[in-house]
Short mmCIF file of C-alpha atoms in Angstrom, two decimals:
data_model
loop_
_atom_site.label_atom_id
_atom_site.label_comp_id
_atom_site.label_asym_id
_atom_site.label_seq_id
_atom_site.Cartn_x
_atom_site.Cartn_y
_atom_site.Cartn_z
CA MET F 10 12.90 -55.20 -175.77
CA THR F 11 12.21 -51.52 -174.96
CA LYS F 12 15.03 -49.95 -172.98
CA GLN F 13 14.26 -47.99 -169.79
CA LEU F 14 16.28 -45.05 -168.51
CA ASN F 15 15.96 -44.13 -164.83
CA VAL F 16 16.71 -40.53 -163.80
CA ASP F 17 15.86 -38.03 -161.11
CA VAL F 18 14.40 -35.48 -163.54
CA ALA F 19 13.15 -35.73 -167.10
CA ILE F 20 12.83 -32.39 -168.93
CA ILE F 21 10.63 -32.35 -172.02
CA GLY F 22 11.77 -29.51 -174.25
CA ALA F 23 15.07 -27.67 -174.72
CA GLY F 24 13.61 -24.20 -175.20
CA THR F 25 13.97 -21.30 -172.79
CA GLY F 26 11.93 -22.89 -169.98
CA GLY F 27 13.63 -26.25 -170.35
CA MET F 28 17.13 -24.79 -170.37
CA TYR F 29 16.55 -22.69 -167.24
CA ALA F 30 15.09 -25.76 -165.55
CA LEU F 31 18.19 -27.72 -166.56
CA ARG F 32 20.41 -25.08 -164.97
CA GLU F 33 18.73 -25.64 -161.59
CA VAL F 34 18.62 -29.41 -161.98
CA ARG F 35 22.37 -29.52 -162.61
CA ARG F 36 22.96 -27.12 -159.73
CA SER F 37 21.18 -29.52 -157.37
CA LYS F 38 23.29 -32.46 -158.65
CA GLN F 39 20.28 -34.44 -159.86
CA SER F 40 20.55 -36.95 -162.69
CA PHE F 41 18.54 -35.90 -165.73
CA VAL F 42 17.59 -36.41 -169.34
CA LEU F 43 16.72 -33.55 -171.67
CA ILE F 44 14.25 -34.64 -174.35
CA ASP F 45 13.54 -32.61 -177.48
CA SER F 46 11.92 -33.49 -180.81
CA GLY F 47 13.84 -30.76 -182.66
CA PRO F 48 14.80 -28.48 -184.13
CA LEU F 49 16.92 -27.24 -181.25
CA GLY F 50 16.95 -23.52 -180.57
CA THR F 51 14.36 -21.53 -178.62
CA THR F 52 11.09 -20.25 -180.09
CA CYS F 53 12.29 -16.73 -179.29
CA ALA F 54 15.51 -17.19 -181.26
CA ARG F 55 14.09 -19.15 -184.21
CA VAL F 56 10.68 -17.67 -184.97
CA GLY F 57 9.81 -15.10 -182.31
CA CYS F 58 11.28 -12.13 -180.53
CA MET F 59 14.72 -12.04 -182.14
CA PRO F 60 14.05 -12.36 -185.91
CA SER F 61 11.01 -10.11 -185.53
CA LYS F 62 13.23 -7.38 -184.04
CA VAL F 63 15.68 -7.77 -186.93
CA ALA F 64 12.77 -7.24 -189.35
CA LEU F 65 11.70 -4.12 -187.47
CA HIS F 66 15.30 -2.84 -187.44
CA ILE F 67 15.65 -3.25 -191.21
CA ALA F 68 12.30 -1.55 -191.73
CA GLU F 69 13.30 1.40 -189.58
CA TYR F 70 16.46 1.91 -191.62
CA TRP F 71 14.46 1.98 -194.84
CA ASN F 72 11.60 4.03 -193.46
CA ALA F 73 13.95 6.71 -192.09
CA GLN F 74 14.28 8.24 -195.55
CA LYS F 75 10.84 9.79 -195.11
CA GLU F 76 12.44 12.21 -192.64
CA PHE F 77 15.29 13.21 -194.96
CA GLU F 78 13.65 16.11 -196.76
CA ARG F 79 12.54 17.69 -193.48
CA TYR F 80 16.18 17.98 -192.43
CA GLY F 81 17.61 19.01 -195.77
CA ILE F 82 18.93 15.57 -196.77
CA SER F 83 18.48 14.94 -200.50
CA GLY F 84 19.01 12.01 -202.84
CA ALA F 85 16.57 9.56 -201.25
CA GLU F 86 14.94 9.02 -204.65
CA HIS F 87 18.02 7.04 -205.70
CA LEU F 88 17.75 4.51 -202.85
CA ARG F 89 16.53 1.00 -203.66
CA LEU F 90 15.46 -1.89 -201.45
CA ASP F 91 16.14 -5.48 -202.42
CA GLY F 92 13.63 -7.33 -200.26
CA ALA F 93 15.15 -10.73 -200.98
CA VAL F 94 18.58 -9.58 -199.81
CA ALA F 95 17.08 -7.92 -196.73
CA TRP F 96 15.22 -11.09 -195.76
CA GLN F 97 18.31 -13.21 -196.35
CA ALA F 98 20.29 -10.92 -194.03
CA LEU F 99 17.50 -11.36 -191.47
CA ARG F 100 17.74 -15.15 -191.73
CA GLU F 101 21.50 -15.05 -191.29
CA GLN F 102 21.11 -13.14 -188.04
CA ARG F 103 18.25 -15.44 -187.00
CA ASP F 104 20.42 -18.48 -187.65
CA ARG F 105 23.15 -17.09 -185.41
CA PHE F 106 20.67 -16.57 -182.58
CA ALA F 107 19.06 -19.97 -183.06
CA GLY F 108 22.41 -21.71 -183.57
CA GLY F 109 23.74 -20.25 -180.36
CA ALA F 110 20.69 -21.48 -178.44
CA ALA F 111 20.97 -24.95 -179.99
CA ASN F 112 24.67 -25.19 -179.14
CA ASN F 113 23.94 -24.16 -175.56
CA ALA F 114 21.46 -27.03 -175.24
CA ILE F 115 23.93 -29.54 -176.68
CA LYS F 116 26.73 -28.31 -174.45
CA ALA F 117 24.63 -28.19 -171.27
CA ALA F 118 22.99 -31.58 -171.70
CA GLY F 119 25.88 -33.45 -173.30
CA GLU F 120 25.29 -37.19 -173.43
CA HIS F 121 22.01 -36.69 -171.55
CA LEU F 122 20.30 -35.09 -174.56
CA LEU F 123 17.73 -37.43 -176.06
CA MET F 124 16.33 -36.36 -179.45
CA GLY F 125 12.84 -37.75 -179.86
CA ARG F 126 9.13 -37.22 -179.27
CA ALA F 127 7.90 -37.86 -175.73
CA ARG F 128 4.51 -38.96 -174.45
CA PHE F 129 3.32 -39.82 -170.96
CA LEU F 130 2.36 -43.38 -170.04
CA GLU F 131 2.05 -42.45 -166.36
CA PRO F 132 2.76 -39.15 -164.56
CA THR F 133 6.43 -40.12 -164.09
CA LEU F 134 6.83 -42.65 -166.89
CA LEU F 135 7.55 -41.45 -170.43
CA GLU F 136 7.86 -43.14 -173.77
CA VAL F 137 10.25 -41.47 -176.20
CA GLU F 138 10.20 -42.27 -179.90
CA SER F 139 13.52 -41.50 -181.58
CA GLU F 140 15.37 -42.56 -184.72
CA SER F 141 16.98 -45.38 -182.76
CA GLY F 142 13.62 -46.74 -181.56
CA ILE F 143 11.39 -46.56 -178.52
CA GLN F 144 12.82 -45.85 -175.08
CA LYS F 145 11.05 -45.55 -171.75
CA VAL F 146 12.14 -42.95 -169.22
CA LYS F 147 11.26 -43.34 -165.54
CA ALA F 148 11.81 -40.19 -163.49
CA LYS F 149 11.20 -39.04 -159.95
CA SER F 150 10.10 -35.66 -161.35
CA VAL F 151 9.14 -34.44 -164.82
CA ILE F 152 9.27 -30.90 -166.19
CA ILE F 153 7.04 -30.13 -169.17
CA ALA F 154 8.60 -27.43 -171.33
CA ALA F 155 7.30 -28.67 -174.66
CA GLY F 156 6.63 -25.23 -176.14
CA SER F 157 3.88 -24.22 -178.54
CA ARG F 158 2.97 -23.95 -182.20
CA PRO F 159 1.00 -21.37 -184.22
CA VAL F 160 -2.78 -21.57 -184.26
CA MET F 161 -4.10 -22.43 -187.75
CA PRO F 162 -7.92 -22.58 -187.72
CA GLY F 163 -9.63 -25.13 -189.93
CA PHE F 164 -11.48 -22.49 -191.97
CA LEU F 165 -8.13 -21.40 -193.43
CA GLN F 166 -7.19 -24.84 -194.80
CA PRO F 167 -8.77 -24.26 -198.27
CA PHE F 168 -6.44 -21.26 -198.61
CA ALA F 169 -3.31 -22.91 -197.19
CA GLU F 170 -1.19 -22.08 -200.25
CA HIS F 171 -1.69 -18.37 -199.56
CA CYS F 172 -1.36 -18.51 -195.75
CA ILE F 173 1.82 -18.42 -193.72
CA THR F 174 2.22 -18.70 -189.97
CA THR F 175 4.69 -16.89 -187.77
CA ASP F 176 6.84 -20.05 -187.88
CA GLU F 177 7.11 -19.73 -191.68
CA PHE F 178 7.15 -15.96 -192.00
CA PHE F 179 10.91 -15.55 -191.94
CA GLU F 180 11.41 -18.22 -194.61
CA MET F 181 9.87 -16.02 -197.31
CA GLN F 182 12.30 -15.73 -200.21
CA GLU F 183 10.86 -12.40 -201.33
CA LEU F 184 8.41 -9.89 -199.91
CA PRO F 185 4.84 -9.89 -201.26
CA GLN F 186 3.38 -6.75 -202.76
CA SER F 187 0.38 -7.02 -200.43
CA ILE F 188 -0.44 -9.04 -197.34
CA GLY F 189 -3.32 -9.55 -194.94
CA ILE F 190 -2.67 -10.03 -191.23
CA LEU F 191 -5.10 -12.11 -189.19
CA GLY F 192 -4.56 -11.16 -185.55
CA LEU F 193 -3.11 -7.86 -184.37
CA GLY F 194 -1.55 -8.85 -181.08
CA ALA F 195 2.09 -7.95 -180.49
CA ILE F 196 3.57 -10.19 -183.22
CA GLY F 197 0.91 -9.51 -185.86
CA LEU F 198 1.16 -5.78 -185.23
CA GLU F 199 4.96 -5.76 -185.24
CA MET F 200 5.22 -7.76 -188.47
CA GLY F 201 2.47 -5.79 -190.16
CA LEU F 202 4.24 -2.51 -189.42
CA ALA F 203 7.64 -3.90 -190.44
CA LEU F 204 6.28 -4.96 -193.82
CA ALA F 205 4.40 -1.68 -194.28
CA ARG F 206 7.63 0.25 -193.65
CA LEU F 207 9.36 -1.94 -196.23
CA GLY F 208 6.81 -0.90 -198.84
CA VAL F 209 4.33 -3.78 -198.62
CA GLU F 210 0.61 -2.94 -198.71
CA VAL F 211 -0.70 -4.26 -195.38
CA HIS F 212 -4.29 -5.00 -194.30
CA GLY F 213 -4.68 -6.08 -190.67
CA ALA F 214 -7.80 -7.63 -189.14
CA ASP F 215 -8.71 -8.52 -185.56
CA MET F 216 -11.92 -9.38 -183.72
CA ALA F 217 -10.90 -6.93 -180.98
CA GLU F 218 -11.66 -3.23 -181.21
CA THR F 219 -8.02 -2.40 -180.52
CA VAL F 220 -4.51 -3.65 -181.30
CA GLY F 221 -1.56 -4.95 -179.31
CA GLY F 222 -3.80 -6.12 -176.46
CA ILE F 223 -4.36 -2.52 -175.27
CA SER F 224 -7.21 -2.24 -172.76
CA ASP F 225 -6.89 1.46 -171.86
CA PRO F 226 -9.28 3.39 -174.16
CA GLU F 227 -7.17 6.56 -174.22
CA VAL F 228 -4.00 4.69 -175.12
CA SER F 229 -5.92 2.69 -177.71
CA LYS F 230 -7.24 5.85 -179.35
CA VAL F 231 -3.73 7.22 -179.87
CA ALA F 232 -2.32 3.87 -181.00
CA LEU F 233 -5.03 3.31 -183.60
CA ALA F 234 -4.57 6.82 -185.00
CA GLU F 235 -0.81 6.27 -185.36
CA PHE F 236 -0.86 2.76 -186.81
CA ALA F 237 -3.72 3.51 -189.21
CA LYS F 238 -1.32 5.89 -190.97
CA GLU F 239 0.77 2.92 -192.06
CA MET F 240 -1.61 -0.02 -192.52
CA GLN F 241 -5.30 -0.58 -193.12
CA LEU F 242 -7.09 -1.77 -189.98
CA TYR F 243 -10.23 -3.91 -189.91
CA LEU F 244 -11.28 -4.21 -186.27
CA GLY F 245 -14.18 -5.49 -184.22
CA ALA F 246 -15.52 -7.97 -186.77
CA PRO F 247 -14.75 -11.55 -187.83
CA ALA F 248 -12.52 -11.98 -190.88
CA GLU F 249 -12.80 -14.59 -193.60
CA LEU F 250 -11.02 -15.50 -196.81
CA ALA F 251 -12.45 -16.13 -200.25
CA LYS F 252 -11.05 -17.26 -203.57
CA ALA F 253 -9.65 -14.70 -205.99
CA ASP F 254 -8.16 -14.84 -209.49
CA THR F 255 -4.75 -14.27 -207.92
CA GLY F 256 -3.92 -14.36 -204.24
CA VAL F 257 -6.91 -14.38 -201.91
CA LEU F 258 -9.74 -12.08 -200.81
CA LEU F 259 -9.66 -10.87 -197.21
CA LYS F 260 -13.13 -9.92 -195.98
CA ALA F 261 -13.81 -8.13 -192.69
CA GLY F 262 -16.32 -5.60 -191.43
CA GLY F 263 -18.21 -5.33 -194.70
CA LYS F 264 -15.03 -4.62 -196.65
CA GLN F 265 -12.87 -6.84 -198.82
CA VAL F 266 -9.44 -6.55 -200.40
CA GLN F 267 -7.32 -8.82 -202.57
CA VAL F 268 -3.91 -9.71 -201.11
CA ASP F 269 -1.02 -11.89 -202.23
CA LYS F 270 -0.43 -13.56 -198.87
CA VAL F 271 -2.04 -13.83 -195.45
CA LEU F 272 0.00 -13.94 -192.25
CA VAL F 273 -1.89 -15.95 -189.63
CA ALA F 274 -0.93 -14.40 -186.29
CA LEU F 275 -3.75 -15.77 -184.14
CA GLY F 276 -1.53 -16.80 -181.27
CA ARG F 277 0.10 -20.08 -180.33
CA ARG F 278 -1.28 -23.22 -178.74
CA PRO F 279 0.61 -25.37 -176.21
CA ASN F 280 2.04 -28.64 -177.49
CA THR F 281 0.62 -30.43 -174.46
CA ASP F 282 -2.07 -32.04 -176.64
CA GLN F 283 0.70 -34.24 -178.08
CA LEU F 284 1.79 -35.64 -174.69
CA ASN F 285 -1.02 -38.14 -173.97
CA LEU F 286 -1.84 -36.34 -170.72
CA ALA F 287 -5.44 -37.41 -170.18
CA GLU F 288 -4.67 -41.07 -170.77
CA ALA F 289 -1.73 -40.85 -168.36
CA GLY F 290 -3.99 -39.67 -165.53
CA PHE F 291 -3.66 -35.86 -165.53
CA GLU F 292 -6.66 -33.63 -164.82
CA LEU F 293 -7.23 -31.18 -167.67
CA ASP F 294 -9.24 -27.97 -168.05
CA GLU F 295 -11.92 -27.35 -170.68
CA ARG F 296 -9.24 -26.55 -173.26
CA GLY F 297 -7.34 -29.74 -172.62
CA ASN F 298 -4.51 -28.07 -170.69
CA PRO F 299 -3.27 -29.55 -167.39
CA LEU F 300 -4.34 -27.84 -164.18
CA PHE F 301 -1.34 -26.36 -162.33
CA ASN F 302 -0.32 -23.96 -159.58
CA PRO F 303 1.20 -20.78 -161.10
CA ASN F 304 3.41 -20.23 -158.05
CA THR F 305 4.89 -23.72 -157.76
CA LEU F 306 4.26 -24.78 -161.41
CA GLN F 307 3.18 -28.19 -160.05
CA VAL F 308 0.58 -30.09 -162.07
CA GLY F 309 -2.09 -31.33 -159.67
CA ASP F 310 -0.42 -33.26 -156.85
CA HIS F 311 2.00 -35.07 -159.16
CA PRO F 312 5.81 -34.55 -159.11
CA VAL F 313 5.35 -32.89 -162.49
CA PHE F 314 5.89 -29.21 -163.34
CA ILE F 315 4.85 -27.25 -166.42
CA VAL F 316 6.58 -24.10 -167.70
CA GLY F 317 6.72 -21.54 -170.50
CA ASP F 318 4.41 -21.70 -173.50
CA SER F 319 3.29 -25.16 -172.37
CA ASN F 320 1.18 -23.70 -169.56
CA ALA F 321 0.03 -20.61 -171.54
CA TYR F 322 -0.02 -18.55 -168.30
CA ARG F 323 2.37 -15.79 -169.36
CA PRO F 324 3.82 -16.93 -172.69
CA LEU F 325 6.82 -14.59 -172.81
CA MET F 326 10.52 -15.39 -172.88
CA HIS F 327 11.43 -13.79 -169.55
CA GLU F 328 8.50 -15.54 -167.85
CA ALA F 329 9.58 -18.89 -169.32
CA ALA F 330 13.06 -18.34 -167.89
CA ASP F 331 11.68 -17.65 -164.41
CA GLU F 332 9.28 -20.57 -164.57
CA GLY F 333 12.01 -22.91 -165.73
CA ALA F 334 14.16 -21.92 -162.77
CA MET F 335 11.20 -22.33 -160.38
CA ALA F 336 10.35 -25.79 -161.72
CA GLY F 337 13.98 -26.92 -161.84
CA TYR F 338 14.43 -25.90 -158.22
CA ASN F 339 11.16 -27.49 -157.11
CA SER F 340 11.95 -30.75 -158.86
CA ALA F 341 14.49 -31.44 -156.10
CA GLN F 342 12.25 -30.45 -153.18
CA GLU F 343 10.20 -32.82 -151.09
CA THR F 344 7.51 -30.13 -150.92
CA PRO F 345 7.48 -27.60 -153.81
CA LEU F 346 7.92 -23.98 -152.81
CA ALA F 347 5.51 -21.24 -153.92
CA PHE F 348 7.34 -18.35 -155.59
CA LYS F 349 6.09 -14.78 -155.89
CA ARG F 350 5.47 -13.90 -159.53
CA LYS F 351 7.19 -10.79 -160.84
CA THR F 352 5.37 -7.71 -162.09
CA SER F 353 3.80 -8.49 -165.45
CA LEU F 354 5.46 -6.74 -168.36
CA ALA F 355 4.63 -6.73 -172.07
CA ILE F 356 6.19 -4.72 -174.90
CA ALA F 357 5.39 -4.48 -178.61
CA PHE F 358 8.36 -2.89 -180.42
CA THR F 359 6.18 -1.03 -182.89
CA ASN F 360 7.71 2.48 -182.81
CA PRO F 361 5.78 4.02 -181.23
CA ASP F 362 6.06 1.10 -178.83
CA VAL F 363 3.07 -0.34 -176.99
CA ILE F 364 3.63 -1.34 -173.36
CA SER F 365 1.64 -2.76 -170.46
CA VAL F 366 3.13 -2.97 -166.97
CA GLY F 367 1.54 -4.38 -163.84
CA ALA F 368 -2.24 -4.24 -163.56
CA ARG F 369 -4.11 -3.56 -166.77
CA PHE F 370 -6.76 -0.85 -167.07
CA ASP F 371 -9.55 -3.43 -167.41
CA GLU F 372 -8.41 -5.24 -164.25
CA LEU F 373 -8.79 -2.19 -162.00
CA ASN F 374 -11.81 -0.69 -160.25
CA GLN F 375 -11.91 2.82 -161.66
CA ASP F 376 -13.40 4.15 -158.41
CA ASP F 377 -10.31 3.07 -156.48
CA ILE F 378 -7.55 4.55 -158.63
CA LEU F 379 -6.02 7.78 -159.83
CA ILE F 380 -4.63 8.01 -163.36
CA GLY F 381 -1.64 10.15 -164.19
CA THR F 382 -1.47 11.11 -167.85
CA ALA F 383 1.47 12.46 -169.83
CA SER F 384 1.89 13.09 -173.56
CA SER F 385 4.87 12.31 -175.75
CA GLN F 386 4.33 15.66 -177.45
CA ALA F 387 5.18 17.35 -174.14
CA ASN F 388 8.37 15.28 -173.76
CA GLY F 389 11.41 16.97 -175.26
CA ARG F 390 13.38 13.85 -176.13
CA SER F 391 10.38 12.20 -177.78
CA ARG F 392 9.79 15.27 -179.95
CA VAL F 393 13.43 15.33 -181.05
CA ILE F 394 13.25 11.68 -182.08
CA SER F 395 9.87 11.73 -183.81
CA ASP F 396 6.70 13.69 -184.37
CA ARG F 397 4.60 10.62 -183.57
CA GLU F 398 1.85 10.99 -180.98
CA GLY F 399 2.10 9.10 -177.72
CA VAL F 400 0.55 8.91 -174.27
CA LEU F 401 1.40 7.32 -170.92
CA ARG F 402 -1.33 6.43 -168.44
CA LEU F 403 -0.07 5.57 -164.96
CA TYR F 404 -2.43 3.90 -162.47
CA ALA F 405 -2.15 4.37 -158.70
CA ASN F 406 -4.17 3.71 -155.55
CA LYS F 407 -6.27 6.84 -154.96
CA HIS F 408 -5.46 6.98 -151.23
CA SER F 409 -1.81 5.93 -150.94
CA GLY F 410 -0.58 6.76 -154.44
CA LYS F 411 0.99 3.29 -154.70
CA LEU F 412 1.70 2.46 -158.30
CA LEU F 413 -0.40 -0.38 -159.69
CA GLY F 414 0.16 -0.46 -163.43
CA ALA F 415 0.59 1.49 -166.62
CA SER F 416 -0.22 1.50 -170.30
CA MET F 417 1.55 3.51 -172.98
CA VAL F 418 2.04 4.01 -176.65
CA GLY F 419 5.06 6.13 -177.42
CA VAL F 420 8.58 6.51 -178.77
CA ARG F 421 11.08 4.23 -176.99
CA ALA F 422 8.44 3.15 -174.50
CA GLU F 423 10.44 -0.06 -174.00
CA HIS F 424 12.69 1.91 -171.62
CA VAL F 425 9.71 3.38 -169.79
CA ALA F 426 8.35 -0.14 -169.33
CA GLN F 427 11.52 -1.34 -167.62
CA LEU F 428 11.60 1.66 -165.27
CA LEU F 429 7.96 1.23 -164.30
CA ALA F 430 8.33 -2.53 -163.80
CA LEU F 431 11.10 -1.81 -161.31
CA ALA F 432 9.04 0.88 -159.57
CA ILE F 433 5.93 -1.30 -159.23
CA GLU F 434 7.96 -4.32 -158.11
CA ARG F 435 9.57 -2.19 -155.39
CA GLY F 436 6.20 -0.86 -154.18
CA GLU F 437 6.86 2.77 -155.11
CA THR F 438 4.24 5.49 -154.80
CA ALA F 439 3.87 8.45 -157.11
CA HIS F 440 5.57 10.62 -154.47
CA SER F 441 8.49 8.25 -153.83
CA LEU F 442 9.06 7.75 -157.55
CA LEU F 443 9.50 11.50 -157.91
CA GLN F 444 12.50 11.26 -155.58
CA LEU F 445 14.36 9.67 -158.49
CA ALA F 446 16.53 12.01 -160.56
CA PHE F 447 15.22 12.42 -164.12
CA TYR F 448 17.85 13.67 -166.54
CA HIS F 449 16.80 16.15 -169.21
CA PRO F 450 16.10 15.38 -171.96
CA VAL F 451 15.26 11.68 -171.75
CA VAL F 452 12.10 9.83 -172.75
CA GLU F 453 11.78 8.63 -169.14
CA GLU F 454 10.80 12.17 -168.11
CA ILE F 455 7.31 11.20 -169.27
CA VAL F 456 7.14 9.02 -166.13
CA GLN F 457 7.98 12.06 -164.00
CA ALA F 458 5.17 14.02 -165.65
CA ALA F 459 2.60 11.24 -165.12
CA ALA F 460 3.68 10.76 -161.48
CA GLN F 461 3.35 14.51 -160.86
CA ASP F 462 -0.16 14.36 -162.29
CA ILE F 463 -1.04 11.78 -159.62
CA ALA F 464 0.87 13.49 -156.81
CA ARG F 465 -1.04 16.74 -157.36
CA LYS F 466 -4.23 14.87 -156.43
CA ILE F 467 -2.75 13.44 -153.19
CA PRO F 468 -1.46 16.21 -150.89
CA GLU F 469 2.00 15.52 -149.45
CA ALA F 470 1.71 15.57 -145.66
CA SER F 471 5.08 17.27 -145.23
CA GLY F 472 4.17 20.13 -147.54
CA LEU F 473 7.57 19.81 -149.22
CA PRO F 474 7.94 20.20 -152.99
CA PHE F 475 7.37 17.03 -155.04
CA GLY F 476 10.34 14.71 -155.03
CA LEU F 477 12.35 16.49 -152.34
CA VAL F 478 13.21 15.08 -148.92
CA LEU F 479 15.10 16.68 -146.08
CA ALA F 480 18.76 15.89 -145.51
CA ASP F 481 19.60 13.84 -142.46
CA ALA F 482 20.26 15.99 -139.43
#
């Protein structure tokens, strides 16, 4: 006979969203079960943001030798890179990150961790298949945090032996001599540049006319010029693969090149298609994803909440953490609360970094905004660090000067992104932002320059110099 477990909350998935949901569920003293099909450890720690940053860090170390001669440092010709050793060191760090995340899940859930694959029978009735058999779970509320998996289109199947996904990328035992990248979003771009800086010949293709999701044409122009110095770019045309004597042919935009491997970085798809949602009575969109409220995370009018990569709304680690907390809190409420979403924030750690904060260029009415522009070449700290080009474009309401969003490619733009996210979240204007002290020389001075560019176009009623306010009487 199939056993049935009755709990207040069932959480499907022990990734970032699931673990933050669990924190709130435990805080509200609800009974729970945490269900995961394995392996434990978040997507970020195992195959995403953390190992990718280790790869970029290793690549920066190796690539730094190109600057040696400029500063009188000799002997670089004697340096050697053992790619296999470098990748093994990466995996060791990755395993520490992933192991820590897995241990946290085990410790937090304890005896309430159920390893198995879940599917819905009804909106609050689950069937879990585990090594010990089938178990039913009846819950008052369910949180879907089932994560995602890499997209692998069917047309690539004939070339599967030459293709690797982002989930398999870090398992390479040695680096290829050449590689094609399908998809130049943040991960594809980051990994393409990391490999290029480690001496791999890289050819990147994307249907878009730009890379890293950039929508601002001026930022895109600078980014493409910089990244084209390190890898071949094939943009604005569909890519296909063809057989070759060795490796595989990558064809795009009327060009073709033979490569040893192809990294498929075409995004990730939610694992919700494995949960039997339609049959269990959930309303789905045209892509088969459940309809939900992004402020409550509630699916339809059911006591079910969906978070993180599973809802594909903002598939980023910090968003999954917030959504998990929102869903975990709402799982204990008679009526779910609607939470304000934080300022959107995206960073590609590409050196020069690519950032997007708040409203994107293509989301704004150009007749209603002012754009403040500042160049990395005019920023002292950026020029000390690198001779790479960079530009910040800051968007503000043309009447009030209220900051709306920003796009940038530039050295250490990750820090600029955090500053601007804070400013936009707090409702700053170009004038009020200039009241902040900007130390010299720091990369963040580029924000000061862009804000001044906007402030010059909006006269300050007081007539005082930019950034200065009178002392209290």
